[in-house]
Amino acid sequence: MPRDGTQTRTKILDTAEAMILDQGYSATSIDKVIDAVGVTKGTFFYHFENKAALARTLVDRYAAADLSMQREFRARAEKLARDPVQRVLVFIGLYEEMMEGLTDPYPGCLFASYLYEANLFDDGIMAVIEDTYLDWRRELGAMLDAAAAAHPPKLPVDTADLADMFTAIIEGAFIMSKTLKEPKLVAAQLGLYRDFVELLFGGERG
Amino acid sequence: MPRDGTQTRTKILDTAEAMILDQGYSATSIDKVIDAVGVTKGTFFYHFENKAALARTLVDRYAAADLSMQREFRARAEKLARDPVQRVLVFIGLYEEMMEGLTDPYPGCLFASYLYEANLFDDGIMAVIEDTYLDWRRELGAMLDAAAAAHPPKLPVDTADLADMFTAIIEGAFIMSKTLKEPKLVAAQLGLYRDFVELLFGGERG
DNA sequence: TTAAACATACCAACTGGTTAGTATAAAAAC
DNA sequence: GTTTTTATACTAACCAGTTGGTATGTTTAA
């Protein structure tokens, strides 16, 4: 076996992702990436067929990490609480907890970054983002359905919409946190979402 | 007086804004803009000193329109309702109403578009976005303070955070609406925000 | 007839991508 | 236990096309 190239490949991916969140995909030229990594253009095109393949690899990696964390937090919430409402609250709380630990403003979401340059990407790439949002609607929606079945909500809300609200708040809070340079803003918004769910399904313990 | 150039100038601005929301600022080359408008490069550089001046003009125009609409809706809400809580609910409702009228997915927010290419813009441009978000926090925050004074909230929430939540939900809903191609998503999210405020400050009429 | 509103023709720098060739280290042959 | 082979991992130089920007000229309408 020859020498291992996975380190170089990962460094290219990490550097490119950070640069894309900073200045967008279009302005992140291959030349700038390889300069930052310290490799040549040949190395880049050895690891990736073209710039679009880099974009695809990045979004796949990002979506996989997102879903992985979602599953982990769902599993933890199921163990930590028995009542469906409490499980949702714990699930949101776990994300809140994570965001409270931030010292720098969140660098941003790769999905949102791609969306605001959507016309530069093919349908396959945008479908990854779409599927991830729909997965969130489905999975968190199911948790909220269970909550609604156990404790009827104070107002008749659509659980799919309420699930979407989590994603929307996260995306919006990322934008505001980065703009205002306030690292705690994301956790604060998740706290409000948690308050809303708690008010909706009542504060009773299960 | 020679012929009037304001039409050309406005057409350049409108076309550039639409293209930026579609593919970002970096990928929106001057060549592409002038091709779409049907003028030459000389015309572009007659109206704008450089590409950065175009970016600045666009963000100033966008911020002005945003604040103008905010002030109009605040004035209308003040006339339509007397109770501070109801005024907030009507204010949110006016935005909801507007978004319900959409048939195409919302094309996106120029602020968010700029933010995800933030490193390409100078501090002056980013400050316009920052100031606009802070204005929302201040103005909607004041409305919520008045609401809280009239009807103590069910949970102790920070009104600045609750005001930020409006902005965050709008920004996040724009992203989701565009991604999922669901024009009604923005109005649905505003409806949930309205529900939250109503639950928080009680449903009593003033 | 003059100044604003446009057009034409450029340029240097950078873009994504290709080429032809080299270094590395493990495996296969002796 | 050397030597040869082989696939992987990389480099430097280059290409055609595009980028933001400029210099200079022409049209238009009061």
Coordinates of C-alpha atoms (C1' of nucleotides) in Angstrom, one line a residue:
Chain A
M1 CA 0.0 0.0 0.0
P2 CA 1.2 3.5 -0.8
R3 CA 1.1 6.4 1.6
D4 CA -2.3 7.4 3.1
G5 CA -4.1 10.3 1.4
T6 CA -7.2 10.5 3.6
Q7 CA -5.6 13.2 5.8
T8 CA -5.0 15.4 2.8
R9 CA -8.5 14.7 1.5
T10 CA -10.1 15.5 4.9
K11 CA -8.0 18.7 5.2
I12 CA -9.2 19.8 1.8
L13 CA -12.8 19.1 2.8
D14 CA -12.5 20.9 6.2
T15 CA -10.7 23.9 4.7
A16 CA -13.2 24.2 1.8
E17 CA -16.2 24.0 4.1
A18 CA -14.9 26.7 6.4
M19 CA -14.1 29.0 3.4
I20 CA -17.5 28.3 1.9
L21 CA -19.3 29.3 5.1
D22 CA -17.1 32.5 5.1
Q23 CA -17.4 33.7 1.5
G24 CA -19.7 31.3 -0.3
Y25 CA -19.1 28.5 -2.8
S26 CA -18.5 30.6 -5.9
A27 CA -15.9 32.8 -4.3
T28 CA -14.2 29.7 -2.8
S29 CA -11.9 29.0 -5.8
I30 CA -9.9 25.9 -6.0
D31 CA -6.7 28.0 -6.1
K32 CA -7.6 29.6 -2.7
V33 CA -8.4 26.2 -1.1
I34 CA -5.2 24.5 -2.2
D35 CA -3.2 27.5 -1.1
A36 CA -4.7 27.3 2.3
V37 CA -4.2 23.6 2.6
G38 CA -0.7 23.7 1.1
V39 CA -1.1 21.3 -1.8
T40 CA -1.1 21.7 -5.5
K41 CA -3.9 21.7 -8.0
G42 CA -3.0 18.3 -9.2
T43 CA -3.6 16.9 -5.7
F44 CA -7.0 18.5 -5.6
F45 CA -8.1 16.9 -8.9
Y46 CA -6.6 13.6 -7.8
H47 CA -9.0 13.5 -4.8
F48 CA -12.0 15.2 -6.5
E49 CA -13.2 14.8 -10.1
N50 CA -14.2 18.5 -10.2
K51 CA -15.4 21.4 -8.1
A52 CA -19.0 20.0 -8.2
A53 CA -17.8 16.7 -6.7
L54 CA -16.3 18.6 -3.8
A55 CA -19.6 20.4 -3.3
R56 CA -21.4 17.1 -3.3
T57 CA -19.0 15.4 -0.9
L58 CA -19.3 18.3 1.5
V59 CA -23.1 18.3 1.5
D60 CA -23.3 14.6 2.0
R61 CA -20.9 14.7 4.9
Y62 CA -22.8 17.6 6.5
A63 CA -26.2 15.8 6.1
A64 CA -24.8 12.6 7.5
A65 CA -23.4 14.4 10.6
D66 CA -26.7 16.2 11.1
L67 CA -28.8 13.1 10.9
S68 CA -26.4 11.2 13.1
M69 CA -26.6 13.8 15.8
Q70 CA -30.4 13.9 15.5
R71 CA -30.6 10.1 16.1
E72 CA -28.2 10.2 19.0
F73 CA -30.2 13.0 20.7
R74 CA -33.5 11.2 20.0
A75 CA -32.2 8.1 21.6
R76 CA -30.9 10.0 24.6
A77 CA -34.2 11.8 25.0
E78 CA -36.1 8.5 25.0
K79 CA -33.9 7.1 27.8
L80 CA -33.9 10.3 29.8
A81 CA -37.7 10.8 29.8
R82 CA -40.8 8.6 29.6
D83 CA -43.6 11.1 28.9
P84 CA -43.8 12.0 25.1
V85 CA -43.9 15.7 25.9
Q86 CA -41.0 15.5 28.2
R87 CA -39.0 13.6 25.6
V88 CA -39.5 16.4 23.1
L89 CA -38.5 19.0 25.7
V90 CA -35.4 17.0 26.6
F91 CA -34.6 16.6 22.9
I92 CA -34.8 20.3 22.3
G93 CA -32.9 20.8 25.6
L94 CA -30.0 18.7 24.3
Y95 CA -29.6 21.0 21.3
E96 CA -29.9 24.0 23.5
E97 CA -27.3 22.6 25.8
M98 CA -24.9 22.1 22.9
M99 CA -25.4 25.6 21.6
E100 CA -24.9 27.1 25.1
G101 CA -21.4 25.8 25.0
L102 CA -20.5 28.0 22.0
T103 CA -17.9 30.8 22.6
D104 CA -17.6 32.0 19.0
P105 CA -20.7 32.8 16.9
Y106 CA -21.8 29.7 14.9
P107 CA -20.0 29.7 11.6
G108 CA -23.3 29.0 9.8
C109 CA -25.1 26.1 8.1
L110 CA -23.8 24.7 4.9
F111 CA -27.4 24.0 3.7
A112 CA -28.3 27.7 3.9
S113 CA -25.1 28.7 2.3
Y114 CA -25.8 26.4 -0.6
L115 CA -29.4 27.5 -0.9
Y116 CA -28.4 31.1 -1.3
E117 CA -26.3 30.1 -4.3
A118 CA -28.8 27.4 -5.3
N119 CA -28.6 28.0 -9.1
L120 CA -24.9 26.9 -9.0
F121 CA -25.7 23.4 -7.9
D122 CA -27.3 20.5 -9.6
D123 CA -30.6 18.9 -8.5
G124 CA -28.9 16.1 -6.7
I125 CA -27.1 18.4 -4.4
M126 CA -30.2 20.4 -3.6
A127 CA -32.2 17.2 -3.1
V128 CA -29.8 16.2 -0.2
I129 CA -30.8 19.4 1.6
E130 CA -34.5 19.0 0.8
D131 CA -34.4 15.4 2.1
T132 CA -32.7 16.4 5.3
Y133 CA -35.4 19.1 6.0
L134 CA -38.1 16.5 5.2
D135 CA -36.5 14.0 7.5
W136 CA -36.6 16.5 10.3
R137 CA -40.3 17.2 9.6
R138 CA -41.0 13.5 9.7
E139 CA -39.0 12.5 12.8
L140 CA -39.6 15.5 15.0
G141 CA -43.2 15.5 13.7
A142 CA -43.6 12.0 15.0
M143 CA -42.3 13.0 18.4
L144 CA -44.8 15.8 18.5
D145 CA -47.6 13.6 17.4
A146 CA -46.9 11.3 20.3
A147 CA -46.8 14.4 22.6
A148 CA -50.1 15.6 21.3
A149 CA -51.7 12.1 21.8
A150 CA -50.6 12.1 25.4
H151 CA -51.4 15.7 26.2
P152 CA -53.9 17.5 23.9
P153 CA -52.4 20.9 22.8
K154 CA -53.9 24.1 24.0
L155 CA -54.2 25.3 20.4
P156 CA -54.8 23.2 17.3
V157 CA -51.4 23.2 15.7
D158 CA -50.1 21.2 12.7
T159 CA -47.3 19.0 14.1
A160 CA -45.5 19.1 10.7
D161 CA -45.5 22.9 10.9
L162 CA -44.3 22.8 14.5
A163 CA -41.5 20.4 13.5
D164 CA -40.5 22.8 10.7
M165 CA -40.4 25.6 13.2
F166 CA -37.4 23.9 14.9
T167 CA -35.5 23.9 11.7
A168 CA -36.6 27.4 10.8
I169 CA -35.5 28.8 14.2
I170 CA -32.2 27.1 14.0
E171 CA -31.5 28.4 10.5
G172 CA -32.6 31.9 11.4
A173 CA -30.8 32.0 14.7
F174 CA -27.5 30.9 12.9
I175 CA -27.9 33.9 10.6
M176 CA -28.6 36.4 13.4
S177 CA -25.9 34.9 15.7
K178 CA -23.3 35.4 12.9
T179 CA -24.5 38.8 12.0
L180 CA -24.7 40.2 15.5
K181 CA -21.7 38.2 16.7
E182 CA -23.7 36.8 19.6
P183 CA -22.8 33.2 20.3
K184 CA -25.6 32.7 22.8
L185 CA -28.4 33.8 20.5
V186 CA -28.9 30.3 19.1
A187 CA -29.4 28.7 22.5
A188 CA -31.8 31.5 23.5
Q189 CA -34.0 30.9 20.5
L190 CA -34.0 27.2 21.1
G191 CA -35.1 28.0 24.7
L192 CA -38.0 30.0 23.4
Y193 CA -39.0 27.1 21.1
R194 CA -38.9 24.8 24.1
D195 CA -41.1 27.3 26.0
F196 CA -43.6 27.3 23.2
V197 CA -43.8 23.5 23.1
E198 CA -44.1 23.4 26.9
L199 CA -46.9 26.0 26.9
L200 CA -48.7 24.2 24.0
F201 CA -48.8 20.7 25.6
G202 CA -49.0 21.8 29.2
G203 CA -46.3 21.7 31.9
E204 CA -47.5 18.5 33.5
R205 CA -45.0 15.8 34.3
G206 CA -45.5 12.3 32.9
Chain B
M1 CA -31.5 68.0 -19.7
P2 CA -30.3 64.8 -21.4
R3 CA -32.3 61.6 -21.3
D4 CA -33.4 60.0 -18.1
G5 CA -31.2 57.2 -16.8
T6 CA -33.1 56.2 -13.7
Q7 CA -35.0 53.5 -15.5
T8 CA -31.8 51.9 -16.6
R9 CA -30.3 52.2 -13.2
T10 CA -33.4 50.7 -11.5
K11 CA -33.5 47.8 -14.0
I12 CA -29.8 47.1 -13.2
L13 CA -30.6 47.1 -9.5
D14 CA -33.7 44.9 -9.9
T15 CA -32.0 42.4 -12.2
A16 CA -28.9 42.2 -10.0
E17 CA -30.9 41.6 -6.9
A18 CA -32.9 38.8 -8.4
M19 CA -29.7 37.2 -9.8
I20 CA -27.9 37.5 -6.4
L21 CA -30.8 35.8 -4.6
D22 CA -30.6 33.0 -7.2
Q23 CA -26.9 32.4 -7.4
G24 CA -25.2 34.7 -4.8
Y25 CA -23.2 37.8 -5.2
S26 CA -19.9 36.3 -6.3
A27 CA -21.4 34.3 -9.2
T28 CA -23.5 37.3 -10.3
S29 CA -20.9 38.8 -12.6
I30 CA -21.3 42.2 -14.1
D31 CA -21.3 40.6 -17.6
K32 CA -24.2 38.4 -16.7
V33 CA -26.2 41.4 -15.3
I34 CA -25.7 43.7 -18.3
D35 CA -26.5 40.8 -20.6
A36 CA -29.8 40.3 -18.8
V37 CA -30.6 44.0 -18.7
G38 CA -29.5 44.6 -22.3
V39 CA -26.9 47.3 -21.7
T40 CA -23.1 47.4 -22.1
K41 CA -20.4 47.5 -19.5
G42 CA -19.9 51.2 -20.1
T43 CA -23.4 51.9 -19.0
F44 CA -23.0 49.8 -15.8
F45 CA -19.9 51.7 -14.8
Y46 CA -21.5 55.0 -15.6
H47 CA -24.2 54.2 -13.0
F48 CA -22.0 52.4 -10.4
E49 CA -18.4 53.1 -9.5
N50 CA -17.7 49.4 -9.1
K51 CA -19.3 46.1 -8.1
A52 CA -19.1 47.0 -4.4
A53 CA -21.1 50.2 -5.0
L54 CA -23.8 48.1 -6.5
A55 CA -23.8 45.8 -3.5
R56 CA -24.0 48.7 -1.2
T57 CA -26.9 50.4 -3.1
L58 CA -28.8 47.1 -3.1
V59 CA -28.5 46.5 0.6
D60 CA -29.4 50.1 1.4
R61 CA -32.5 49.9 -0.8
Y62 CA -33.5 46.6 0.8
A63 CA -33.0 47.8 4.3
A64 CA -35.0 51.0 3.6
A65 CA -37.9 49.0 2.1
D66 CA -37.9 46.6 5.1
L67 CA -38.0 49.4 7.7
S68 CA -40.6 51.3 5.7
M69 CA -42.9 48.3 5.7
Q70 CA -42.3 47.7 9.4
R71 CA -43.3 51.2 10.3
E72 CA -46.4 51.0 8.1
F73 CA -47.5 47.7 9.7
R74 CA -46.8 49.1 13.2
A75 CA -48.9 52.2 12.5
R76 CA -51.7 50.0 11.1
A77 CA -51.6 47.7 14.1
E78 CA -51.8 50.6 16.4
K79 CA -54.9 51.9 14.7
L80 CA -56.5 48.4 14.4
A81 CA -56.2 47.4 18.0
R82 CA -56.0 49.2 21.4
D83 CA -54.6 46.5 23.7
P84 CA -50.8 46.1 23.5
V85 CA -51.0 42.3 23.1
Q86 CA -53.6 42.6 20.4
R87 CA -51.4 45.2 18.6
V88 CA -48.5 42.8 18.5
L89 CA -50.8 40.0 17.3
V90 CA -52.2 42.2 14.6
F91 CA -48.7 43.3 13.6
I92 CA -47.6 39.7 13.2
G93 CA -50.9 39.0 11.4
L94 CA -50.3 41.7 8.8
Y95 CA -47.0 40.0 7.9
E96 CA -48.7 36.6 7.9
E97 CA -51.5 38.0 5.6
M98 CA -48.9 39.3 3.2
M99 CA -47.0 36.0 3.1
E100 CA -50.3 34.0 2.6
G101 CA -50.7 35.8 -0.7
L102 CA -47.5 34.3 -2.1
T103 CA -47.9 31.8 -5.0
D104 CA -44.2 31.3 -5.7
P105 CA -41.8 30.3 -3.0
Y106 CA -40.2 33.5 -1.5
P107 CA -37.1 34.3 -3.5
G108 CA -35.1 34.8 -0.3
C109 CA -33.7 37.6 1.9
L110 CA -30.8 39.7 0.5
F111 CA -29.4 40.1 4.1
A112 CA -29.1 36.3 4.5
S113 CA -27.6 36.0 1.0
Y114 CA -25.0 38.6 1.8
L115 CA -24.3 37.0 5.2
Y116 CA -23.4 33.7 3.7
E117 CA -20.8 35.5 1.6
A118 CA -19.9 37.9 4.4
N119 CA -16.2 37.9 3.8
L120 CA -16.7 39.5 0.3
F121 CA -18.3 42.6 1.7
D122 CA -16.8 45.5 3.7
D123 CA -17.8 46.4 7.2
G124 CA -20.1 49.2 6.1
I125 CA -22.3 46.8 4.1
M126 CA -22.5 44.2 6.9
A127 CA -23.3 47.0 9.4
V128 CA -26.4 47.9 7.4
I129 CA -27.7 44.3 8.0
E130 CA -26.6 44.4 11.7
D131 CA -28.4 47.7 12.2
T132 CA -31.6 46.5 10.6
Y133 CA -31.7 43.4 12.9
L134 CA -31.0 45.6 15.9
D135 CA -33.8 47.9 14.9
W136 CA -36.2 45.0 14.7
R137 CA -35.1 43.9 18.2
R138 CA -35.6 47.4 19.5
E139 CA -39.0 48.2 17.9
L140 CA -40.7 44.8 18.2
G141 CA -39.1 44.5 21.6
A142 CA -40.8 47.7 22.7
M143 CA -44.2 46.4 21.5
L144 CA -43.6 43.2 23.4
D145 CA -42.6 45.2 26.5
A146 CA -45.9 47.1 26.3
A147 CA -47.7 43.8 25.9
A148 CA -45.9 42.3 29.0
A149 CA -46.8 45.4 31.0
A150 CA -50.5 45.0 30.2
H151 CA -50.7 41.2 30.6
P152 CA -47.9 39.5 32.5
P153 CA -46.5 36.6 30.5
K154 CA -47.1 33.0 31.5
L155 CA -43.4 32.4 31.4
P156 CA -40.5 34.8 32.2
V157 CA -39.2 35.5 28.7
D158 CA -36.7 38.2 27.5
T159 CA -38.6 40.5 25.2
A160 CA -35.5 41.2 23.1
D161 CA -35.1 37.4 22.6
L162 CA -38.8 37.1 21.7
A163 CA -38.4 40.0 19.2
D164 CA -35.3 38.3 17.7
M165 CA -37.5 35.2 17.3
F166 CA -39.6 37.0 14.7
T167 CA -36.6 37.8 12.6
A168 CA -35.1 34.3 13.1
I169 CA -38.4 32.6 12.1
I170 CA -38.7 34.8 9.0
E171 CA -35.1 34.1 7.9
G172 CA -35.4 30.4 8.6
A173 CA -38.8 30.1 6.9
F174 CA -37.5 31.8 3.8
I175 CA -34.8 29.2 3.6
M176 CA -37.2 26.3 4.1
S177 CA -39.8 27.7 1.7
K178 CA -37.3 28.1 -1.0
T179 CA -35.7 24.7 -0.4
L180 CA -39.0 22.8 -0.2
K181 CA -40.8 25.0 -2.8
E182 CA -43.7 25.5 -0.4
P183 CA -44.9 29.1 -0.7
K184 CA -47.2 28.8 2.3
L185 CA -44.5 27.8 4.7
V186 CA -43.6 31.3 5.7
A187 CA -47.1 32.2 6.6
A188 CA -47.5 29.0 8.6
Q189 CA -44.4 29.8 10.6
L190 CA -45.6 33.3 11.3
G191 CA -48.9 31.8 12.4
L192 CA -47.1 29.6 15.0
Y193 CA -45.1 32.6 16.2
R194 CA -48.4 34.4 16.6
D195 CA -49.8 31.5 18.6
F196 CA -46.8 31.5 20.9
V197 CA -47.2 35.2 21.6
E198 CA -50.9 34.7 22.2
L199 CA -50.3 31.8 24.6
L200 CA -47.6 33.7 26.4
F201 CA -49.6 36.8 27.1
G202 CA -52.9 35.1 27.4
G203 CA -55.8 35.2 25.0
E204 CA -57.8 37.9 26.7
R205 CA -59.1 40.8 24.6
G206 CA -58.2 44.4 25.6
Chain C
dT1 C1' -24.0 72.8 -27.8
dT2 C1' -23.2 70.6 -23.9
dA3 C1' -23.5 67.3 -20.5
dA4 C1' -25.7 63.1 -19.3
dA5 C1' -26.3 58.4 -21.1
dC6 C1' -24.8 55.2 -23.4
dA7 C1' -21.4 51.8 -26.6
dT8 C1' -16.8 49.7 -28.2
dA9 C1' -12.6 47.7 -27.5
dC10 C1' -9.6 46.6 -24.5
dC11 C1' -6.4 44.6 -20.3
dA12 C1' -4.3 42.1 -16.3
dA13 C1' -5.6 38.8 -13.1
dC14 C1' -8.0 34.9 -12.0
dT15 C1' -11.2 30.9 -13.1
dG16 C1' -11.9 25.7 -13.4
dG17 C1' -9.6 22.2 -15.4
dT18 C1' -5.7 19.3 -18.0
dT19 C1' -1.2 17.6 -18.9
dA20 C1' 3.0 15.1 -18.3
dG21 C1' 5.8 13.6 -15.0
dT22 C1' 7.7 12.4 -10.0
dA23 C1' 7.9 10.6 -5.2
dT24 C1' 6.4 7.1 -2.0
dA25 C1' 5.8 2.7 0.2
dA26 C1' 4.0 -1.7 0.3
dA27 C1' 3.9 -6.2 -2.2
dA28 C1' 5.8 -9.6 -5.3
dA29 C1' 9.7 -11.8 -7.3
dC30 C1' 14.1 -13.6 -6.9
Chain D
dG1 C1' 16.8 -10.0 2.2
dT2 C1' 17.5 -7.6 -1.5
dT3 C1' 15.5 -6.0 -5.9
dT4 C1' 11.8 -5.0 -8.9
dT5 C1' 7.1 -3.8 -9.7
dT6 C1' 2.9 -1.4 -9.0
dA7 C1' -0.8 1.6 -7.6
dT8 C1' -1.4 5.6 -5.0
dA9 C1' -0.3 10.3 -3.9
dC10 C1' 1.4 14.1 -5.3
dT11 C1' 3.9 18.4 -8.3
dA12 C1' 4.7 22.1 -11.8
dA13 C1' 3.4 24.2 -15.9
dC14 C1' 0.0 25.2 -18.7
dC15 C1' -4.8 26.1 -21.3
dA16 C1' -9.0 28.5 -22.8
dG17 C1' -12.4 31.2 -20.9
dT18 C1' -14.1 34.7 -17.5
dT19 C1' -13.5 38.2 -14.1
dG20 C1' -13.7 43.3 -12.6
dG21 C1' -12.3 47.3 -14.4
dT22 C1' -10.7 51.2 -17.9
dA23 C1' -9.9 54.3 -21.8
dT24 C1' -12.1 56.4 -25.4
dG25 C1' -15.6 57.3 -28.4
dT26 C1' -20.7 58.1 -29.9
dT27 C1' -25.7 59.2 -29.3
dT28 C1' -29.4 61.7 -27.2
dA29 C1' -32.3 65.4 -25.7
dA30 C1' -33.0 69.8 -23.6

